[in-house]
mmCIF file of C-alpha atoms in Angstrom:
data_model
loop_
_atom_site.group_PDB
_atom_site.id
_atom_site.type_symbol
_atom_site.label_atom_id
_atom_site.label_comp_id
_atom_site.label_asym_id
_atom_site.label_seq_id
_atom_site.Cartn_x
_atom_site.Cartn_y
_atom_site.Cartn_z
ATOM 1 C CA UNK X 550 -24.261 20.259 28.915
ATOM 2 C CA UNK X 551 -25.029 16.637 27.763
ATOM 3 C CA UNK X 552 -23.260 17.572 23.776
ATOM 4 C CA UNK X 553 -20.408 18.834 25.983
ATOM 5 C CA UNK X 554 -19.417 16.045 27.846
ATOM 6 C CA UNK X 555 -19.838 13.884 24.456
ATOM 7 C CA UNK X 556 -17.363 16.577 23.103
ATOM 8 C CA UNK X 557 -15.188 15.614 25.833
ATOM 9 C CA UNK X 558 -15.385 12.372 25.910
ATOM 10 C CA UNK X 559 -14.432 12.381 22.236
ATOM 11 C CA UNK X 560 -11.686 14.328 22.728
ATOM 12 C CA UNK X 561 -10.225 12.214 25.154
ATOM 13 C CA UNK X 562 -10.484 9.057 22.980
ATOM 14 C CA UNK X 563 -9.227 10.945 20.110
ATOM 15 C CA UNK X 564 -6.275 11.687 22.590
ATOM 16 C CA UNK X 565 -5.874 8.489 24.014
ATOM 17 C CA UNK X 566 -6.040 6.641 20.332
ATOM 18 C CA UNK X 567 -3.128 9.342 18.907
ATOM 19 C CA UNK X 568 -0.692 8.702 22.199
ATOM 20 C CA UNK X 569 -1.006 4.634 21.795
ATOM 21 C CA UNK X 570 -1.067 4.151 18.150
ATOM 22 C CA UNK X 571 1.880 5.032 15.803
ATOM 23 C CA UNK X 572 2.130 4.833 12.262
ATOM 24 C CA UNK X 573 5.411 2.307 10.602
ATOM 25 C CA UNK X 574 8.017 4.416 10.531
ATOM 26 C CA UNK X 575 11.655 2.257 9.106
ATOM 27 C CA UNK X 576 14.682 2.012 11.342
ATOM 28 C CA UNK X 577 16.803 -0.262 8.765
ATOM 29 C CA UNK X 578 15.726 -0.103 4.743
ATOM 30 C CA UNK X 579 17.492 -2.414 1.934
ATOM 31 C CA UNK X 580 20.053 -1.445 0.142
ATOM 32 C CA UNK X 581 20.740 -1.723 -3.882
ATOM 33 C CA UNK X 582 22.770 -5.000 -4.259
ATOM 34 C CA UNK X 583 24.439 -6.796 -7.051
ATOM 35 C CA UNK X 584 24.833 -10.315 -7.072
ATOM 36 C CA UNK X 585 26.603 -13.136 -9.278
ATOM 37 C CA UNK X 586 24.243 -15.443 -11.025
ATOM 38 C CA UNK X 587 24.043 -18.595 -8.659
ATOM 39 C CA UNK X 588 25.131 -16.212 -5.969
ATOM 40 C CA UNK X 589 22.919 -15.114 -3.027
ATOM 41 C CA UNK X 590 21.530 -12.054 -1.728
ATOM 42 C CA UNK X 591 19.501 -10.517 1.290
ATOM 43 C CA UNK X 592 17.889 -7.208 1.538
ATOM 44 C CA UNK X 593 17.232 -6.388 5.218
ATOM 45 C CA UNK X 594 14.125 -4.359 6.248
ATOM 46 C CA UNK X 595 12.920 -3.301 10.008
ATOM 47 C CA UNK X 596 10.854 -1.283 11.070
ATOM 48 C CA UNK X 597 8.794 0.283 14.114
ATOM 49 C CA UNK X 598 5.171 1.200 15.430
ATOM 50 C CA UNK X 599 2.291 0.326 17.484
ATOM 51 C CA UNK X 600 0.282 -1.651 17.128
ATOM 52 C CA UNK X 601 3.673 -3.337 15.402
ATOM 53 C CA UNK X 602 4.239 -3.296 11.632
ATOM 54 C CA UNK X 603 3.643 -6.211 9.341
ATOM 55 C CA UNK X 604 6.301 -6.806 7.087
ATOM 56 C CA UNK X 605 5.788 -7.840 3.436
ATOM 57 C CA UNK X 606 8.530 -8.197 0.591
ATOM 58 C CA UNK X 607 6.854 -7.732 -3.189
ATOM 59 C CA UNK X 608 8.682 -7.592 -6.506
ATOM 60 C CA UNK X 609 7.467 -6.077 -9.224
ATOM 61 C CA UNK X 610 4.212 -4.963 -7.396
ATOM 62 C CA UNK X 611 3.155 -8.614 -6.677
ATOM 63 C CA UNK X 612 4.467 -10.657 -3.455
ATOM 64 C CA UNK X 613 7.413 -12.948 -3.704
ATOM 65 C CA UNK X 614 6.058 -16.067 -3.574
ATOM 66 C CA UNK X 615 9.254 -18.727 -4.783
ATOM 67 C CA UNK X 616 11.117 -22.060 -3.550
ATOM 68 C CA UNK X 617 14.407 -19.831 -4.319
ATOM 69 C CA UNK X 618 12.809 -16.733 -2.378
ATOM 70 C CA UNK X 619 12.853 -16.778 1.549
ATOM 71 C CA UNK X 620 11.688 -14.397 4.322
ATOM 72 C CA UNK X 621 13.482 -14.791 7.556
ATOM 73 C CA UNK X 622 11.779 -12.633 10.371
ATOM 74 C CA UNK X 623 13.701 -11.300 13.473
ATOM 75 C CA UNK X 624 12.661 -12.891 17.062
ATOM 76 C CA UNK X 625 11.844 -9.766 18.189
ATOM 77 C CA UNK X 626 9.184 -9.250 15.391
ATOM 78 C CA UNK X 627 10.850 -6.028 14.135
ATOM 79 C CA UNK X 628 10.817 -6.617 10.601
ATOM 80 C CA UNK X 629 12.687 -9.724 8.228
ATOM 81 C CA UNK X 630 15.346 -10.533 5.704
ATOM 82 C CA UNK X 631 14.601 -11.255 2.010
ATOM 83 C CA UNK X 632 17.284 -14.056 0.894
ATOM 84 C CA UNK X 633 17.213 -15.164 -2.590
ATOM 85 C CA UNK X 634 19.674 -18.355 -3.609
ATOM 86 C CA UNK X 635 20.684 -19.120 -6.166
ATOM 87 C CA UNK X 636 20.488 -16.090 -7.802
ATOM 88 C CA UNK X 637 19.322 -16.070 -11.827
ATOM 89 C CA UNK X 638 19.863 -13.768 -14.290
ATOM 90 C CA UNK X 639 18.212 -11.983 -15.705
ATOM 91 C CA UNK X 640 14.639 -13.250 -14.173
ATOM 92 C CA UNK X 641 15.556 -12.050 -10.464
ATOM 93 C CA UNK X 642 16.838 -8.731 -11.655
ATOM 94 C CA UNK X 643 14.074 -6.403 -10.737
ATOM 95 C CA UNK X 644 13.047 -3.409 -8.036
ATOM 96 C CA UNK X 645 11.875 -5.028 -4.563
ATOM 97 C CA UNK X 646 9.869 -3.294 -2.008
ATOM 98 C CA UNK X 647 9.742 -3.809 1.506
ATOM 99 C CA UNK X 648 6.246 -2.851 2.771
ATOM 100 C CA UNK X 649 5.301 -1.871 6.463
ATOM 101 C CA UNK X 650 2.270 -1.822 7.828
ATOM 102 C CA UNK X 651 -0.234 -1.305 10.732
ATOM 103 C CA UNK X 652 -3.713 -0.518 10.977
ATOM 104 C CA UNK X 653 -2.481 3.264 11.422
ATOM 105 C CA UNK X 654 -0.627 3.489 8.144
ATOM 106 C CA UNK X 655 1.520 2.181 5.421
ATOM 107 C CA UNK X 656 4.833 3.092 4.112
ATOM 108 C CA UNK X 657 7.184 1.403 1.748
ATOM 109 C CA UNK X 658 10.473 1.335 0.505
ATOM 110 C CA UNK X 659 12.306 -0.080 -3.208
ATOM 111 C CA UNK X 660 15.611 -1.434 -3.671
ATOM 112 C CA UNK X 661 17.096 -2.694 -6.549
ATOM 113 C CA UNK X 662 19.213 -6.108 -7.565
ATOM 114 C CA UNK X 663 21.525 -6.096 -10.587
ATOM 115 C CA UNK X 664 22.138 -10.056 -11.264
ATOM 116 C CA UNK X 665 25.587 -10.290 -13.479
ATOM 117 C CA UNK X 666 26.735 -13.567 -15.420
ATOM 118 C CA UNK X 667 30.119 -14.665 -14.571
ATOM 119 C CA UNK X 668 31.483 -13.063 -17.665
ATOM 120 C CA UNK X 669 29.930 -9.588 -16.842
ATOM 121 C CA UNK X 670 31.922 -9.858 -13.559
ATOM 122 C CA UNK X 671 34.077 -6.228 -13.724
ATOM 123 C CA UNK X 672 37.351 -5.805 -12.291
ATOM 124 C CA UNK X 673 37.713 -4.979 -8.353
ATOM 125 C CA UNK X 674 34.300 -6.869 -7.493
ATOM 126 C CA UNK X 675 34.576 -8.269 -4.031
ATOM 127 C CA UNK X 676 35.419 -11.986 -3.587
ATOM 128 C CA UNK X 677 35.739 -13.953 -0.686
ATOM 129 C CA UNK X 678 39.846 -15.031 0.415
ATOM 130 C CA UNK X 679 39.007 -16.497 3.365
ATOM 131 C CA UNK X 680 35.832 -18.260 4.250
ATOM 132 C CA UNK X 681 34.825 -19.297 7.878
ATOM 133 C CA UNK X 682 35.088 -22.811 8.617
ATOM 134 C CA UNK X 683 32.790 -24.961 10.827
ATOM 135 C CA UNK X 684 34.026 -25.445 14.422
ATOM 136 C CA UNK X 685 33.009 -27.526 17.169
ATOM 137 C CA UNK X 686 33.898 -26.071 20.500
ATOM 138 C CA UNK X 687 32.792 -26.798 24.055
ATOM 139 C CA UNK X 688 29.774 -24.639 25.590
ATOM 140 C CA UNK X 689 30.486 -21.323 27.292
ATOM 141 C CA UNK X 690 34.058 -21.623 25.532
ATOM 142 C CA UNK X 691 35.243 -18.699 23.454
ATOM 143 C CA UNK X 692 35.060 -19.507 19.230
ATOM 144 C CA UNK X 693 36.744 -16.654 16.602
ATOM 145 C CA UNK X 694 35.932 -17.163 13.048
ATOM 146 C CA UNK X 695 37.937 -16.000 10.447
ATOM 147 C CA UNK X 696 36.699 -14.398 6.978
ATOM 148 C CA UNK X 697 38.488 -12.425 4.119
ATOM 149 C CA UNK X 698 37.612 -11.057 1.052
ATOM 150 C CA UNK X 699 39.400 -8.270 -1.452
ATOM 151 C CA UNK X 700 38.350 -6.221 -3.766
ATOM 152 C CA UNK X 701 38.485 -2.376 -5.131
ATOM 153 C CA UNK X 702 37.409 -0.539 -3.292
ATOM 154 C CA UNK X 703 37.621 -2.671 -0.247
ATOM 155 C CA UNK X 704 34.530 -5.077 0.549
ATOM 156 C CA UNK X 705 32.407 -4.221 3.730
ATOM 157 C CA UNK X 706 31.989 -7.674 5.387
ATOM 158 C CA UNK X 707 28.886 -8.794 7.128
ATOM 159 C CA UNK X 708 28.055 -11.933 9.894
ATOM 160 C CA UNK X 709 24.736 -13.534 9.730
ATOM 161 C CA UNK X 710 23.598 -15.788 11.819
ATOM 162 C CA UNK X 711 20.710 -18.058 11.084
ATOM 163 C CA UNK X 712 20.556 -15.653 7.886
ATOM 164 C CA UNK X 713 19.886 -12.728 9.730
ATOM 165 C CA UNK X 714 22.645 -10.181 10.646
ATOM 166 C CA UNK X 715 24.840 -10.820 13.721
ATOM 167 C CA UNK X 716 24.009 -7.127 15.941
ATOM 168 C CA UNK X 717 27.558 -6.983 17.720
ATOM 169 C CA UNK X 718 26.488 -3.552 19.728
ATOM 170 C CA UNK X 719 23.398 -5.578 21.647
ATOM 171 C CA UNK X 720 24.954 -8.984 22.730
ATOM 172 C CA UNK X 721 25.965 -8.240 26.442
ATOM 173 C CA UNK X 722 29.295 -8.313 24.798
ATOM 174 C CA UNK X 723 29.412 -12.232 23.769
ATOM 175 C CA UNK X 724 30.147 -11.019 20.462
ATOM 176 C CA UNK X 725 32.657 -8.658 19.001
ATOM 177 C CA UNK X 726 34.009 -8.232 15.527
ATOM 178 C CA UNK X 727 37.552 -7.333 14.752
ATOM 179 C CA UNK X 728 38.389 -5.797 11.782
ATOM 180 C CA UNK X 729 42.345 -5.468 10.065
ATOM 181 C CA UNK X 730 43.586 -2.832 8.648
ATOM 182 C CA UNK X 731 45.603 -4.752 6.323
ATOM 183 C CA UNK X 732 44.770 -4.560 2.288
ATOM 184 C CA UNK X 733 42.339 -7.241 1.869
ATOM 185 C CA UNK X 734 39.793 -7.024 4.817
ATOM 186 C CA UNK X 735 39.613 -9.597 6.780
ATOM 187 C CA UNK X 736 37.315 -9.550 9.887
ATOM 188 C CA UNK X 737 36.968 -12.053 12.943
ATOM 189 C CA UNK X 738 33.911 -12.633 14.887
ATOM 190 C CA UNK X 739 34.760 -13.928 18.548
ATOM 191 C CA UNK X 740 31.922 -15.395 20.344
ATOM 192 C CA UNK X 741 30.872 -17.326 23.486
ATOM 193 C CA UNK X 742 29.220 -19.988 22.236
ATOM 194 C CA UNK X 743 25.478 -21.008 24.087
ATOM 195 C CA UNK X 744 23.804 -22.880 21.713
ATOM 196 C CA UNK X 745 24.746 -20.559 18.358
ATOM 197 C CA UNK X 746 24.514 -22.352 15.241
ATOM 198 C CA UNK X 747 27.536 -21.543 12.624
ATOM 199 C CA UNK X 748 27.734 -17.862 11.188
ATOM 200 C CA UNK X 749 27.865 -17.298 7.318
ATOM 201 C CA UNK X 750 29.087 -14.627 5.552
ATOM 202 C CA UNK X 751 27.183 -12.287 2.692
#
């Protein structure tokens, strides 16, 4: 009766351990990027589990660890954004690999960065038109920022703010991005401003 209830017991902690522990599983993994020398890039990587992932960026199987290399976590501790500026080439051409982690598991993911010289630069690569500019505007009054770039095929533009990317579907609807459908994609970012530093582009 006594080995029993131990079985139980064990059973039930086995149980209870499984339901409030998780493994890392990714929501958002880096994508391949290519970059002008004295450029910038940022790889973003989130991801999700209890107890809650650690995040850790490596390259080359060894952790970044540079004055040109920075990690930029989100506030709600869901994973970070590798930035690297200025870009060199070829020394920061290599595979990167996000890393989550909890005491449940470990899973990773690689992405790659292709570093050109300005004379490698093929036709059609993206290049910015329009930049935004910095504006001072009173609090709780409505800003709109302004940024263009061309390029074949046409350039996907992203906000960051702070470095890390502006998430226009979770804002209470403060922010909203606007997108034209003319040939050289511009995109506008209207905000109510509360305390929001500047957005830049990548």
């Amino acid at each position: 009766m006594v080995h029993v209830a131990r079985l139980l017991l064990l059973l039930l902690t086995f149980f209870l351990r499984t339901d409030a522990e998780t493994p890392p599983r990714f929501t958002r993994t880096p994508v391949d990027q290519t970059g002008v020398s004295g450029g910038v890039a940022s790889f973003i990587c989130q991801a999700t589990g209890d107890p809650r992932p650690k995040i850790v960026w490596n390259k080359k199987g060894k952790k970044v660890s540079n004055q040109r290399f920075e990690v930029i976590e989100f506030d709600d501790g869901s994973g970070s954004v590798l930035r690297i500026q200025p870009l060199r080439t070829p020394r920061d051409e290599a595979i990167y690999e996000c890393v989550a982690s909890n005491n449940v598991g470990e899973i990773s993911v690689s992405t790659r960065l292709t570093v050109l010289r300005e004379d490698q630069i093929p036709r059609g690569f993206p290049t910015i038109d329009m930049g935004p500019q910095l504006k001072v505007v009173e609090r709780t009054r409505t800003a709109t920022m302004l940024c263009a770039a061309s390029g074949n095929p046409d350039p996907e533009i992203t906000w960051f703010k702070d470095f890390l990317p502006v998430d226009t579907s979770n804002n209470n609807g403060r922010i909203k991005q606007l997108r034209s459908g003319t040939g050289f994609s511009p995109s506008s970012l209207s905000l109510l401003l509360n305390g929001w530093s500047m957005f830049v582009m990548s």
